[in-house]
mmCIF file with all atom_site columns, C-alpha atoms in Angstrom:
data_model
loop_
_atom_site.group_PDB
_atom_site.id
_atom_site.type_symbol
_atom_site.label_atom_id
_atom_site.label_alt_id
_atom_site.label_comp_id
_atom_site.label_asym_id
_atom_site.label_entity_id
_atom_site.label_seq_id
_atom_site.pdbx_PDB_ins_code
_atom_site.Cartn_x
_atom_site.Cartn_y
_atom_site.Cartn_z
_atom_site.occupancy
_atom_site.B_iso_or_equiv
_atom_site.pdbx_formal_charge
_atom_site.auth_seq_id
_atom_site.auth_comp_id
_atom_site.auth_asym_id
_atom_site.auth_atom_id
_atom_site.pdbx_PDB_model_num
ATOM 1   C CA . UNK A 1 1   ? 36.413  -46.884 -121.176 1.00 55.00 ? 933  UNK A CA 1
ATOM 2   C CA . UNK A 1 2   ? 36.781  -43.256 -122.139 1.00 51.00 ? 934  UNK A CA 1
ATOM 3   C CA . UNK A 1 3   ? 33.312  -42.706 -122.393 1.00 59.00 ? 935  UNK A CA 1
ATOM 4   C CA . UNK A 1 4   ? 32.667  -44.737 -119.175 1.00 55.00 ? 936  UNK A CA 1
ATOM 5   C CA . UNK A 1 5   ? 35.071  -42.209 -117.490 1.00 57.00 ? 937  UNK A CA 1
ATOM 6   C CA . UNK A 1 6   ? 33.501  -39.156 -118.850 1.00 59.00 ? 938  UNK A CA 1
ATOM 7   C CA . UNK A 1 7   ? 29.918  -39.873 -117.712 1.00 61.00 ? 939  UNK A CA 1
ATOM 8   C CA . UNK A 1 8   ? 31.315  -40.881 -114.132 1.00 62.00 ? 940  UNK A CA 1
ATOM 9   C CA . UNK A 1 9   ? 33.150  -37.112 -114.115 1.00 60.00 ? 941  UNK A CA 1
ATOM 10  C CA . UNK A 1 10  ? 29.608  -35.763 -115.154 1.00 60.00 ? 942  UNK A CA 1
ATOM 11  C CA . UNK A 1 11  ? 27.392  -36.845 -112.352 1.00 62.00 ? 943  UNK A CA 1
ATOM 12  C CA . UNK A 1 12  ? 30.475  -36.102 -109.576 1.00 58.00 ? 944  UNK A CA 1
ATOM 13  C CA . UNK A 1 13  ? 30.345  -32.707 -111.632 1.00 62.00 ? 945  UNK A CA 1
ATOM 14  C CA . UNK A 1 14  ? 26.402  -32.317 -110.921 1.00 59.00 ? 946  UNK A CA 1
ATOM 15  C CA . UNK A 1 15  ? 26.576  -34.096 -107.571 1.00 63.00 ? 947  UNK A CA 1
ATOM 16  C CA . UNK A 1 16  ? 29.131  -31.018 -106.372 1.00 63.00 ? 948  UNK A CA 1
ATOM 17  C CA . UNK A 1 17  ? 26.802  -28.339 -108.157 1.00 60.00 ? 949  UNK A CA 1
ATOM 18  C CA . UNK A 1 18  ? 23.785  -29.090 -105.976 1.00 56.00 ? 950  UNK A CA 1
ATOM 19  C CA . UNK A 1 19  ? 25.816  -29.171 -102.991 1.00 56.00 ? 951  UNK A CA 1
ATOM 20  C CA . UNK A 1 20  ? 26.983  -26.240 -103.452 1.00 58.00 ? 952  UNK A CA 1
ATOM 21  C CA . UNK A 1 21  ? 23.764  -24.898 -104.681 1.00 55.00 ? 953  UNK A CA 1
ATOM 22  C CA . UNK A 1 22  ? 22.172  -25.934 -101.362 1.00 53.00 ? 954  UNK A CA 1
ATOM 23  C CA . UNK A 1 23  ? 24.828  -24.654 -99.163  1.00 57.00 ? 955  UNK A CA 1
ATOM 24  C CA . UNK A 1 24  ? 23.976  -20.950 -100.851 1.00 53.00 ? 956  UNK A CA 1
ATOM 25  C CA . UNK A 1 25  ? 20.355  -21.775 -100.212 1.00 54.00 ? 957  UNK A CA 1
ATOM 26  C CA . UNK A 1 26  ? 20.485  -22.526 -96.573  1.00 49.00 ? 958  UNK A CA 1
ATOM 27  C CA . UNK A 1 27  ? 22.631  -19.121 -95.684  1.00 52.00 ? 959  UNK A CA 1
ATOM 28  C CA . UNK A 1 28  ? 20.275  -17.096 -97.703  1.00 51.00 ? 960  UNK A CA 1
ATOM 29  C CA . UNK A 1 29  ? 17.320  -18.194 -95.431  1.00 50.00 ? 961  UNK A CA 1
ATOM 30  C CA . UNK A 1 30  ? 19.087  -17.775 -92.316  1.00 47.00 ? 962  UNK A CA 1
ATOM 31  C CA . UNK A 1 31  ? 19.854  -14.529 -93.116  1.00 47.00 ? 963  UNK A CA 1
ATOM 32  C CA . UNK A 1 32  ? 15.827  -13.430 -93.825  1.00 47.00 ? 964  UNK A CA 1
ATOM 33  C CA . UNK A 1 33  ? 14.497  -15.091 -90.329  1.00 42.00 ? 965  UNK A CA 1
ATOM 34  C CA . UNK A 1 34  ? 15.154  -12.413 -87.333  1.00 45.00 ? 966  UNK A CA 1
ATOM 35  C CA . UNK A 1 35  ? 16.268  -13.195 -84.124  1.00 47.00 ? 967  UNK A CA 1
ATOM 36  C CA . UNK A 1 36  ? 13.027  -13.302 -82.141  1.00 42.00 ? 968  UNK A CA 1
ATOM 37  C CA . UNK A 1 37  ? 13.255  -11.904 -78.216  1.00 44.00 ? 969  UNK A CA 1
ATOM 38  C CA . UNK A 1 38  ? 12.436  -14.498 -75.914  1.00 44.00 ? 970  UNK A CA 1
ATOM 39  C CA . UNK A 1 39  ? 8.954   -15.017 -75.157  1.00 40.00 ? 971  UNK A CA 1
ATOM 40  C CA . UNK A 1 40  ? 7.921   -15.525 -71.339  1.00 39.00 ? 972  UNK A CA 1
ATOM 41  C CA . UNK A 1 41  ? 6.460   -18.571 -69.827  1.00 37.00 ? 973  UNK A CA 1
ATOM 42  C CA . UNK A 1 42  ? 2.938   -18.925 -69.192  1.00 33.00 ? 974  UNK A CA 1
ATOM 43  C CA . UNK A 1 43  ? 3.775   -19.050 -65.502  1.00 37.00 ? 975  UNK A CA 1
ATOM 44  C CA . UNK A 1 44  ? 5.329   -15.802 -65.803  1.00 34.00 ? 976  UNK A CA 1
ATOM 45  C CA . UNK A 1 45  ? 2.622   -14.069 -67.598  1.00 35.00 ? 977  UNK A CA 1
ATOM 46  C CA . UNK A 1 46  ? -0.232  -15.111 -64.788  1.00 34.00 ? 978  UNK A CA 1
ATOM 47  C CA . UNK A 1 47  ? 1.670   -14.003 -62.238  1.00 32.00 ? 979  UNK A CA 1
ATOM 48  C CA . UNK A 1 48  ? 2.057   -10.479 -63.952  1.00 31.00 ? 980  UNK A CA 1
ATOM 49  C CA . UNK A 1 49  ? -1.583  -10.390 -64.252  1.00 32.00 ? 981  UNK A CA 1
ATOM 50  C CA . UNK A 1 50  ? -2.429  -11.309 -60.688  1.00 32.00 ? 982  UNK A CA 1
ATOM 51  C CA . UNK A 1 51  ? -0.437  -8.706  -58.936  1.00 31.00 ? 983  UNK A CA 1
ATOM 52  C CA . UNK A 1 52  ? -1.459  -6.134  -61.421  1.00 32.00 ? 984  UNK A CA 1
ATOM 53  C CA . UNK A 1 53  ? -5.247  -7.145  -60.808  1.00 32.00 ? 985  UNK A CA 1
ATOM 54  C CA . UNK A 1 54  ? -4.310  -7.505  -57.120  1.00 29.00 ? 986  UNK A CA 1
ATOM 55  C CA . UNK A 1 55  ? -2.745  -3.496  -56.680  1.00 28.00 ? 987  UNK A CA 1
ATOM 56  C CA . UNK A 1 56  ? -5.830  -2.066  -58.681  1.00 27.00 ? 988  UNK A CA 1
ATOM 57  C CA . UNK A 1 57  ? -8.519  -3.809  -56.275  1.00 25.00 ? 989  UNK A CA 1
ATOM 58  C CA . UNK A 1 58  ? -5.915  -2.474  -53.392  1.00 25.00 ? 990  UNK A CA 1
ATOM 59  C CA . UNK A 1 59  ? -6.425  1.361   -54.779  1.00 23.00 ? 991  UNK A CA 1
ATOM 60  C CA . UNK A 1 60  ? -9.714  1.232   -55.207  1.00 27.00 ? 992  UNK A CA 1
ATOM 61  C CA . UNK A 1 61  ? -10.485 -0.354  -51.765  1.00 26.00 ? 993  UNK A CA 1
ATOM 62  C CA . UNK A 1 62  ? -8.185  2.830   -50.581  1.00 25.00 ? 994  UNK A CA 1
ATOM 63  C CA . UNK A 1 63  ? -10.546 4.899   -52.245  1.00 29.00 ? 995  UNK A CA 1
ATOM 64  C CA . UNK A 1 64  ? -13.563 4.121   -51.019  1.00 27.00 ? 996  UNK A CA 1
ATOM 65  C CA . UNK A 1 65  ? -12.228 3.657   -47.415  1.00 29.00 ? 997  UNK A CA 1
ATOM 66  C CA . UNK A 1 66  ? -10.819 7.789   -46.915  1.00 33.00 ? 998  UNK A CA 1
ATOM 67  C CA . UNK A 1 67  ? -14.025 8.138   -48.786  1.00 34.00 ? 999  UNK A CA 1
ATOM 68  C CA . UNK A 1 68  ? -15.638 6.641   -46.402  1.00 33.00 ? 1000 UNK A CA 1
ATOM 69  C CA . UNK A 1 69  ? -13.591 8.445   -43.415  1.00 38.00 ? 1001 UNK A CA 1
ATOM 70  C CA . UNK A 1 70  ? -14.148 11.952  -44.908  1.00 43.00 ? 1002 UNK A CA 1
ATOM 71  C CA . UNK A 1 71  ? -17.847 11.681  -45.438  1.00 47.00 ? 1003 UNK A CA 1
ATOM 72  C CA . UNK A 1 72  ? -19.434 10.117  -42.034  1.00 46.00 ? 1004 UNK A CA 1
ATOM 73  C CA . UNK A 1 73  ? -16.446 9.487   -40.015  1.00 76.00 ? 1005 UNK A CA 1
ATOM 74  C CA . UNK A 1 74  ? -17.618 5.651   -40.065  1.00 87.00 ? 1006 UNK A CA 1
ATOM 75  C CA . UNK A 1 75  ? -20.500 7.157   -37.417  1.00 91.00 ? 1007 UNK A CA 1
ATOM 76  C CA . UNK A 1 76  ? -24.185 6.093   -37.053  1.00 93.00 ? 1008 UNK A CA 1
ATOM 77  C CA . UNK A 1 77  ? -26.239 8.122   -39.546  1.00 92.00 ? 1009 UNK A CA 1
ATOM 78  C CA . UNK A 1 78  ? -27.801 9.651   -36.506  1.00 92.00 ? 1010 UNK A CA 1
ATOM 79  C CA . UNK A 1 79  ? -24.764 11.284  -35.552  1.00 96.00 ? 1011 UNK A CA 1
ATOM 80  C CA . UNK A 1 80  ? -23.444 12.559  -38.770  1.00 95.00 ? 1012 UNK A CA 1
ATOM 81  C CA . UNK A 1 81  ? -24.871 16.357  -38.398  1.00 94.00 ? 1013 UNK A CA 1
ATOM 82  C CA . UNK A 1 82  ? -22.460 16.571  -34.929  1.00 96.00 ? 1014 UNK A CA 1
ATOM 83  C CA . UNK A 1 83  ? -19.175 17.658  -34.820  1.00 95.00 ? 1015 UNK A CA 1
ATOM 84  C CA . UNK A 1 84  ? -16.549 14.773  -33.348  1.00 94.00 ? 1016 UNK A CA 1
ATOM 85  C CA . UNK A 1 85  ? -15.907 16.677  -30.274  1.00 95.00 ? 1017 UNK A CA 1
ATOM 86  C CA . UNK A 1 86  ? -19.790 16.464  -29.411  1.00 96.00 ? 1018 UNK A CA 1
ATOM 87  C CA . UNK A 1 87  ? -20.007 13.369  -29.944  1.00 96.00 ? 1019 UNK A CA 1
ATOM 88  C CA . UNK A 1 88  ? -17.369 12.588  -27.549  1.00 96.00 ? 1020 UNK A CA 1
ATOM 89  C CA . UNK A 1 89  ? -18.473 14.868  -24.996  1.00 97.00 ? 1021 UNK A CA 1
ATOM 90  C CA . UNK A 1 90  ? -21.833 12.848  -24.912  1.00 97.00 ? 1022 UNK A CA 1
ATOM 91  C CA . UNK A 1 91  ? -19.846 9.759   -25.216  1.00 97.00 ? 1023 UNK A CA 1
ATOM 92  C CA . UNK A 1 92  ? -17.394 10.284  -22.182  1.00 97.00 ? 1024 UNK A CA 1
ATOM 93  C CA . UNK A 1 93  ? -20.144 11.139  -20.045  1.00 97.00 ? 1025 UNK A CA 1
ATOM 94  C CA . UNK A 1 94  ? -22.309 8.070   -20.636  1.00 96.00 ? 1026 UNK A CA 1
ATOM 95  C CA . UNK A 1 95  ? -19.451 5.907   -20.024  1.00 97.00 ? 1027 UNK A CA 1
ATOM 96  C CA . UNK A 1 96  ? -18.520 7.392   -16.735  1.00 96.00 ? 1028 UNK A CA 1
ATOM 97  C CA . UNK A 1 97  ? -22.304 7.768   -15.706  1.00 95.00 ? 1029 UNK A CA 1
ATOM 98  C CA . UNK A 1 98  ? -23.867 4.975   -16.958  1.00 93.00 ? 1030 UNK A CA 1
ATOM 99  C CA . UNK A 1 99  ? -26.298 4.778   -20.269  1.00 92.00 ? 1031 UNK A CA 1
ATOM 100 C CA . UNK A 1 100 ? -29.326 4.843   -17.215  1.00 91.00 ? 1032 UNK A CA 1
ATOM 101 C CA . UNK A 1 101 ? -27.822 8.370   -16.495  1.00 88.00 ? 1033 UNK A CA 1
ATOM 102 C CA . UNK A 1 102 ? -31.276 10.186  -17.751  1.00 87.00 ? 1034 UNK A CA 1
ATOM 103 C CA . UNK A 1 103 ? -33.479 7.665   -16.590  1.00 88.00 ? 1035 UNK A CA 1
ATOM 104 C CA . UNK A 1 104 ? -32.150 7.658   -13.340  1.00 87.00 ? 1036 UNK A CA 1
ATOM 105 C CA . UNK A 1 105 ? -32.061 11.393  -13.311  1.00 86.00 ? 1037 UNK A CA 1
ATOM 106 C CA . UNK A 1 106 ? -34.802 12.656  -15.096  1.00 82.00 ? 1038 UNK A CA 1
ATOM 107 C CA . UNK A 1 107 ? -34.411 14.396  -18.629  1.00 80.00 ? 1039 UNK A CA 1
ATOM 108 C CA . UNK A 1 108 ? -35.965 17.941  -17.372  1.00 82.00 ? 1040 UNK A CA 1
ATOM 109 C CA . UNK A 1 109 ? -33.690 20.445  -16.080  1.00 87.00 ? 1041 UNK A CA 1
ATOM 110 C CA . UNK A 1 110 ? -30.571 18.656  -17.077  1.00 92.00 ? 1042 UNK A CA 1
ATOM 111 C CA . UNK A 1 111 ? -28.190 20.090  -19.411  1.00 94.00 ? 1043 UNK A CA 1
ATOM 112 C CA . UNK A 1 112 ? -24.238 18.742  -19.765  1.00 96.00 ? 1044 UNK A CA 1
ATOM 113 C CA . UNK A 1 113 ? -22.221 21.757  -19.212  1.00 97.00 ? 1045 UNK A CA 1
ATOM 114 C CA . UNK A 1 114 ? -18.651 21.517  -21.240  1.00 97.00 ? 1046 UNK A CA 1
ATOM 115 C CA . UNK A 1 115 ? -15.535 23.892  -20.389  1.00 96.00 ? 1047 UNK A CA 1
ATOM 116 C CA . UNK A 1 116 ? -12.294 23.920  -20.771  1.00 96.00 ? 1048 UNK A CA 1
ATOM 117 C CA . UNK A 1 117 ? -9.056  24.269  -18.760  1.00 95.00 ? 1049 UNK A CA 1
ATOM 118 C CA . UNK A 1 118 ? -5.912  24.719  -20.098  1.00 95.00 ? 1050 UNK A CA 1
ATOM 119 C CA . UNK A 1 119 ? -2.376  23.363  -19.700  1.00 95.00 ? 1051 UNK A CA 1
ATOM 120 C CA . UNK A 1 120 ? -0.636  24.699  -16.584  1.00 93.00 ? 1052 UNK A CA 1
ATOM 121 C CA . UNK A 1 121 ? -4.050  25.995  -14.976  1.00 92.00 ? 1053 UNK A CA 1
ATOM 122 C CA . UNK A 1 122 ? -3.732  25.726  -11.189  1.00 91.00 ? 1054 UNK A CA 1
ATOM 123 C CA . UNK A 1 123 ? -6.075  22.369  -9.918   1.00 89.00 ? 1055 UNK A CA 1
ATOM 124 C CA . UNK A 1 124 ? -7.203  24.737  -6.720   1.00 75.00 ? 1056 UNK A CA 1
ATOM 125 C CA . UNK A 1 125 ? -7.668  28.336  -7.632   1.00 63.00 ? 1057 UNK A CA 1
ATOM 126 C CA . UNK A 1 126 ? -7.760  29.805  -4.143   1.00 68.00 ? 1058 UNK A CA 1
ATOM 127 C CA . UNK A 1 127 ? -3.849  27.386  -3.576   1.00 66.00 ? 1059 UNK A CA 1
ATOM 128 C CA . UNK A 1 128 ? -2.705  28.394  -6.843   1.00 67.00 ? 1060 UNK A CA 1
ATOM 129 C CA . UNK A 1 129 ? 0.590   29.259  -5.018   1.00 76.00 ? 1061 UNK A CA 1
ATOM 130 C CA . UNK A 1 130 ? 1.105   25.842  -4.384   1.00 85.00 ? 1062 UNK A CA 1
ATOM 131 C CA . UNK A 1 131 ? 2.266   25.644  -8.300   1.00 86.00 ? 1063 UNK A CA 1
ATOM 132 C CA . UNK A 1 132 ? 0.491   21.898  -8.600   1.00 91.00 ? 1064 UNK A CA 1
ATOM 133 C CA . UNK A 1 133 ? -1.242  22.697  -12.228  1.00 92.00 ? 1065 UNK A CA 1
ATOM 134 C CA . UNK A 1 134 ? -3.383  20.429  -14.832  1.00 94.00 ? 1066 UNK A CA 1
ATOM 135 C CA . UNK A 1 135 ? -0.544  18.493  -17.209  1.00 94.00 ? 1067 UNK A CA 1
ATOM 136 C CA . UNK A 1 136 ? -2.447  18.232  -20.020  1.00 94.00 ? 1068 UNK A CA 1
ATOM 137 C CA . UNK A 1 137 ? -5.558  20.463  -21.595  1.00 96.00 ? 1069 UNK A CA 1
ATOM 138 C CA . UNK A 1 138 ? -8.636  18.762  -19.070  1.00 97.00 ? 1070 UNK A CA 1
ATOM 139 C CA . UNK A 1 139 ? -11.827 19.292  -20.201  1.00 97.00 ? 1071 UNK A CA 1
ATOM 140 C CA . UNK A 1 140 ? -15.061 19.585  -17.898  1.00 97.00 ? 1072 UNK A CA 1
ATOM 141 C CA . UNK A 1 141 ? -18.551 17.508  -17.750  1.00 97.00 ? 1073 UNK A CA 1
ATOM 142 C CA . UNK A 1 142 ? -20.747 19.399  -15.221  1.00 95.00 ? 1074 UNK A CA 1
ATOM 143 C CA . UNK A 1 143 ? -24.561 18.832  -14.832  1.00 93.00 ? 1075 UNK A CA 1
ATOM 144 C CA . UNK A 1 144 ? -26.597 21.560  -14.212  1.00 91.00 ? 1076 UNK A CA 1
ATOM 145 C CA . UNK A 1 145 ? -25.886 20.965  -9.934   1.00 88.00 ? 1077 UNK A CA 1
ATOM 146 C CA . UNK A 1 146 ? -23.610 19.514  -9.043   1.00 84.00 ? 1078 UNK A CA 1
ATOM 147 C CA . UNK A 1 147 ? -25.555 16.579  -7.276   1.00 86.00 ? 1079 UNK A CA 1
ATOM 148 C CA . UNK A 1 148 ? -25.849 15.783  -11.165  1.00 89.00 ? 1080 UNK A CA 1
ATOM 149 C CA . UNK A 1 149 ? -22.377 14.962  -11.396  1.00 91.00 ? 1081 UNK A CA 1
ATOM 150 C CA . UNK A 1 150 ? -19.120 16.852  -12.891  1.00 95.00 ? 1082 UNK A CA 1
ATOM 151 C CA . UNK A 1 151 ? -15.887 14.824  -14.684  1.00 97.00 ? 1083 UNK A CA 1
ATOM 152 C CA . UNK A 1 152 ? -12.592 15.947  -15.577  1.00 97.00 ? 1084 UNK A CA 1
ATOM 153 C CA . UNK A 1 153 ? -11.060 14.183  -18.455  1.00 98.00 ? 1085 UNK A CA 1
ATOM 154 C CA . UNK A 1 154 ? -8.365  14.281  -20.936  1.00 96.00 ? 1086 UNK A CA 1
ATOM 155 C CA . UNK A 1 155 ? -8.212  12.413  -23.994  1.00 94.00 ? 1087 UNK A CA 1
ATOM 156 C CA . UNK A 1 156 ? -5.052  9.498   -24.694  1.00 94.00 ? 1088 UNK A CA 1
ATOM 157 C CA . UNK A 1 157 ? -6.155  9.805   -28.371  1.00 91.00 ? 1089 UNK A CA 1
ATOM 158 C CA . UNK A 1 158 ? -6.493  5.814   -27.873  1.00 93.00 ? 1090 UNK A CA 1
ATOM 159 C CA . UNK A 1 159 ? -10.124 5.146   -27.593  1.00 92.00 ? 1091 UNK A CA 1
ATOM 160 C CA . UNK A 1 160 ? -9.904  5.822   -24.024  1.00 95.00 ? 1092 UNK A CA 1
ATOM 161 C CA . UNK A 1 161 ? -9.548  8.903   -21.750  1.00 97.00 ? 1093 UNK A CA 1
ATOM 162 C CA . UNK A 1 162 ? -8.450  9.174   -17.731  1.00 97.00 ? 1094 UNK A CA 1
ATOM 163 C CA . UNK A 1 163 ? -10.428 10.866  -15.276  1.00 98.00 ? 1095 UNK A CA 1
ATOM 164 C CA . UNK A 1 164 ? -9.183  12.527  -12.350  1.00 98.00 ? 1096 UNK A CA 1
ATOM 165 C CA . UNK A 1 165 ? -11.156 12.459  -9.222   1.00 95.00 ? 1097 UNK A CA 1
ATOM 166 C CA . UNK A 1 166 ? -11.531 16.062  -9.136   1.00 93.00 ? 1098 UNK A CA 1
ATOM 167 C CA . UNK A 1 167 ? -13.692 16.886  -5.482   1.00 90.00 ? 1099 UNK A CA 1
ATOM 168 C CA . UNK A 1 168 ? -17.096 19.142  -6.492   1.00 86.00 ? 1100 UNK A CA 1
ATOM 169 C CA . UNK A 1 169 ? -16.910 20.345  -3.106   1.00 85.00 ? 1101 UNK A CA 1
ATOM 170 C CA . UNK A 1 170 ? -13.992 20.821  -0.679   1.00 83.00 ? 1102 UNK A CA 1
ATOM 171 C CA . UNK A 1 171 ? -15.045 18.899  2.544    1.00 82.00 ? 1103 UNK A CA 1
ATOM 172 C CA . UNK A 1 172 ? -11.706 18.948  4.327    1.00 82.00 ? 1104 UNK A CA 1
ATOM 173 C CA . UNK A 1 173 ? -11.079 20.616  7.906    1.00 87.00 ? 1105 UNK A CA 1
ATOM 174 C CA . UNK A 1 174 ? -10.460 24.566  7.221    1.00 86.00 ? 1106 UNK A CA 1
ATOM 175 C CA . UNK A 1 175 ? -7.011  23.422  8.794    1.00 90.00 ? 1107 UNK A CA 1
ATOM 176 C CA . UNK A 1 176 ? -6.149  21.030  6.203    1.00 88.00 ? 1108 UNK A CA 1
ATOM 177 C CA . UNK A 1 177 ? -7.390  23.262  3.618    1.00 86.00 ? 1109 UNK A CA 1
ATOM 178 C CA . UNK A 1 178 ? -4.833  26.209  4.651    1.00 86.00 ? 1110 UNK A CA 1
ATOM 179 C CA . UNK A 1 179 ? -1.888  23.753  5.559    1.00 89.00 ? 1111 UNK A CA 1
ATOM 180 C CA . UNK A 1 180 ? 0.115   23.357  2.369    1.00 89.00 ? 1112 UNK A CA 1
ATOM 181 C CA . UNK A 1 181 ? 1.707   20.375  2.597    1.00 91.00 ? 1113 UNK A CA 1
ATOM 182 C CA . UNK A 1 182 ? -1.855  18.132  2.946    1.00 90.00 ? 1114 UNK A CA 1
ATOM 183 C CA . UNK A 1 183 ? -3.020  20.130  -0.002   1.00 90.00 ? 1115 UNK A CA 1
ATOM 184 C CA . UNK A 1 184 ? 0.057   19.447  -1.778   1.00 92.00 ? 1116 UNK A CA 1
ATOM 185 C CA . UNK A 1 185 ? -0.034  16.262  -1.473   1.00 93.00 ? 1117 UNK A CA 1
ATOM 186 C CA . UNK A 1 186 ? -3.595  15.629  -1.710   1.00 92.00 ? 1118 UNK A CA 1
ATOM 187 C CA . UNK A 1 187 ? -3.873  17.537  -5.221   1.00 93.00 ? 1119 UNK A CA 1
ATOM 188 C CA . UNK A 1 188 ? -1.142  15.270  -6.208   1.00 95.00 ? 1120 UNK A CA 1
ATOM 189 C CA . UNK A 1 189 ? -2.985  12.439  -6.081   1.00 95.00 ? 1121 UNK A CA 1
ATOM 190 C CA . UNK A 1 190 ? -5.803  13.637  -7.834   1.00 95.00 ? 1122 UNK A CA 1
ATOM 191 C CA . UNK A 1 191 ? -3.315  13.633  -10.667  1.00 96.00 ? 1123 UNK A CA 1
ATOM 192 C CA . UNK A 1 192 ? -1.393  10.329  -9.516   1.00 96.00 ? 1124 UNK A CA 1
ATOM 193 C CA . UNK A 1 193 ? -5.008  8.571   -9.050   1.00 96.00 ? 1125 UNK A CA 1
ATOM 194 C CA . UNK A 1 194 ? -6.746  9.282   -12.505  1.00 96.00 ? 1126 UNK A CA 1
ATOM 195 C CA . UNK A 1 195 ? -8.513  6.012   -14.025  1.00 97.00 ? 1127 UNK A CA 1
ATOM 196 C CA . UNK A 1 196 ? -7.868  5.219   -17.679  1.00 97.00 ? 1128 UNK A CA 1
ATOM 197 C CA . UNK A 1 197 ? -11.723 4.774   -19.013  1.00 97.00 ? 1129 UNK A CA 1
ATOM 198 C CA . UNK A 1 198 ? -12.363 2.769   -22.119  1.00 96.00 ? 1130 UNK A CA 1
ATOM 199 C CA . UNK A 1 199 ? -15.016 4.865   -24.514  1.00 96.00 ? 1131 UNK A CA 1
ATOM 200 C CA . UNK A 1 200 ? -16.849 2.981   -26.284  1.00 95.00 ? 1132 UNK A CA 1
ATOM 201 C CA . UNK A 1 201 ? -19.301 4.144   -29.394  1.00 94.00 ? 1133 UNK A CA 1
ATOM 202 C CA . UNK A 1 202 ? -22.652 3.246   -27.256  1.00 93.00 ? 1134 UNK A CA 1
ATOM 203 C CA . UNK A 1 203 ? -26.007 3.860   -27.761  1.00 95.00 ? 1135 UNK A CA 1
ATOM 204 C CA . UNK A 1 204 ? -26.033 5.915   -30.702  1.00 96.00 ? 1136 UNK A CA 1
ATOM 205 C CA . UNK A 1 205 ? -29.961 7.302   -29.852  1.00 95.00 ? 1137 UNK A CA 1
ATOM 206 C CA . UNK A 1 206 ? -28.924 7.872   -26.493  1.00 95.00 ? 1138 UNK A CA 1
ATOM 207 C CA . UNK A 1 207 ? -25.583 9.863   -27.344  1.00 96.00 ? 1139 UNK A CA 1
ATOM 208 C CA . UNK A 1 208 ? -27.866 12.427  -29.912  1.00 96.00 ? 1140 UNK A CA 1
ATOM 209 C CA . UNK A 1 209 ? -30.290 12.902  -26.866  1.00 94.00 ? 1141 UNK A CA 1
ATOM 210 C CA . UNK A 1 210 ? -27.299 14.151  -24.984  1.00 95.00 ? 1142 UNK A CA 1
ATOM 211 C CA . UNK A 1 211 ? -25.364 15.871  -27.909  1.00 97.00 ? 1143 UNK A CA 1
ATOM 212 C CA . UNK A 1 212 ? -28.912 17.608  -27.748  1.00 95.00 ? 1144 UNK A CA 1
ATOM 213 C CA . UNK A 1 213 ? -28.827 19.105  -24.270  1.00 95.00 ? 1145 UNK A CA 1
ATOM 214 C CA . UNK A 1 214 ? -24.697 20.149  -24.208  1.00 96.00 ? 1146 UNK A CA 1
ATOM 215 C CA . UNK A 1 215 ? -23.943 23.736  -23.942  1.00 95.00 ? 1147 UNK A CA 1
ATOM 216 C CA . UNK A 1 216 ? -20.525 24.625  -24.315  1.00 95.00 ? 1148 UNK A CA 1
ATOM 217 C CA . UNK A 1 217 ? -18.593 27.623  -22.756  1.00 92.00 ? 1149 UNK A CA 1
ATOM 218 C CA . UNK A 1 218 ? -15.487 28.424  -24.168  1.00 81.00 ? 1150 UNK A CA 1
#
C-alpha cells in the first residue's frame, strides 16, 4: 500500500511540473509576438488608390488646358499671329455687317478704321454742353465712307457686345439740332436703345482677311 501511495504522489508530482512548465511557456511567447497595427481593408485601400489616381489625371488635365490657353488662346491656327483685340475688331464687324460684307461691297478701297473714345466723352461734340457723355470706353468700326458703314460698340466681356445706334450723319431740322431738350432726349436714347449682339468666332478665313485691312488710330 505504501508503495502504491508513493507512485500515485509521483505522477500528481510530474502531472503539476508540466503544468506549470507550460504555463511559463505560453507567457514567454506572448511576450516575443508584437502588437501588430491594424491593417486596412481591401475596400479601403482601392479607394485610396482611385482618388489618388483620380487628382493626378485632374492636374495634369489642368496643365495642359492653361497650356493650352497661354499658347493659341484656343483660336484657329490662322489667327494665332493676331493680337485678341484684332481679332475682335474683325469679329464685331462681321457680325453686325454680315459675313457677305466684302462681297457685297467689294474688297478694293475698303479698309476698317478702329478708334477709340473714352469714358465721359461727350456723344455730340458740337452739344457737348448738354453733359450726355459715353458710359463706358466705346470703341469705333468706320469704313473708309461712311456709306461703308460705322459701329459703336462696347464690350460686356460675355461673348457679346451692345451697339448703340450712333447717326453717321445728323439729318434732323437745324431747329431740332439747336433746341436742347430734343437733343437731350434724342442722345439719350441712343444710349437707352443699344442692342446686345451675340459674337460669335465665325469664319476664321474671313476674319484674317479683315484683321488684314484694319488700321487703328489711337
Amino acid at each position: 500500500m505504501k508503495d502504491k501511495k508513493n507512485i500515485i504522489i509521483a505522477i500528481l508530482s510530474g502531472i503539476i511540473i508540466l503544468g506549470i512548465g507550460y504555463m511559463i511557456g505560453y507567457r514567454n511567447q506572448s511576450k516575443e509576438v508584437p502588437d501588430l497595427p491594424p491593417q486596412p481593408t481591401i475596400n479601403e485601400s482601392v479607394t485610396s488608390n482611385s482618388t489618388k489616381q483620380t487628382t493626378t489625371s485632374t492636374f495634369k488635365d489642368v496643365e495642359l488646358t492653361d497650356k493650352m490657353s497661354e499658347n493659341n488662346r484656343n483660336l484657329p491656327t490662322e489667327l494665332l499671329p493676331y493680337s485678341d483685340e484684332e481679332i475682335e475688331y474683325a469679329r464685331v464687324w462681321l457680325a453686325v455687317m454680315g459675313e457677305d460684307y466684302l462681297d457685297r461691297i467689294g474688297r478694293e478701297n475698303f479698309n476698317l478704321n478702329i478708334s477709340f473714345v473714352k469714358k465721359g466723352e461727350p456723344l455730340y461734340f458740337p452739344k457737348s454742353e448738354l453733359n450726355i457723355n459715353w458710359p463706358q470706353d466705346t470703341i469705333l468700326l468706320t469704313g473708309n465712307a461712311s456709306a461703308q458703314g460705322q459701329i459703336f460698340y462696347s464690350s460686356n466681356f460675355d461673348g457679346s457686345v451692345s451697339v448703340y445706334p450712333m447717326p453717321s450723319h445728323w439729318h434732323q431740322d437745324p431747329k431740332d439740332l439747336a433746341d436742347d431738350d430734343y437733343m437731350t432726349k434724342y442722345l439719350n436714347s441712343i444710349l437707352s436703345d443699344k442692342k446686345v449682339v451675340p459674337i460669335p468666332a465665325g469664319n476664321p478665313k474671313l476674319v484674317k482677311e479683315l484683321v488684314q485691312l484694319e488700321k487703328i488710330y489711337k
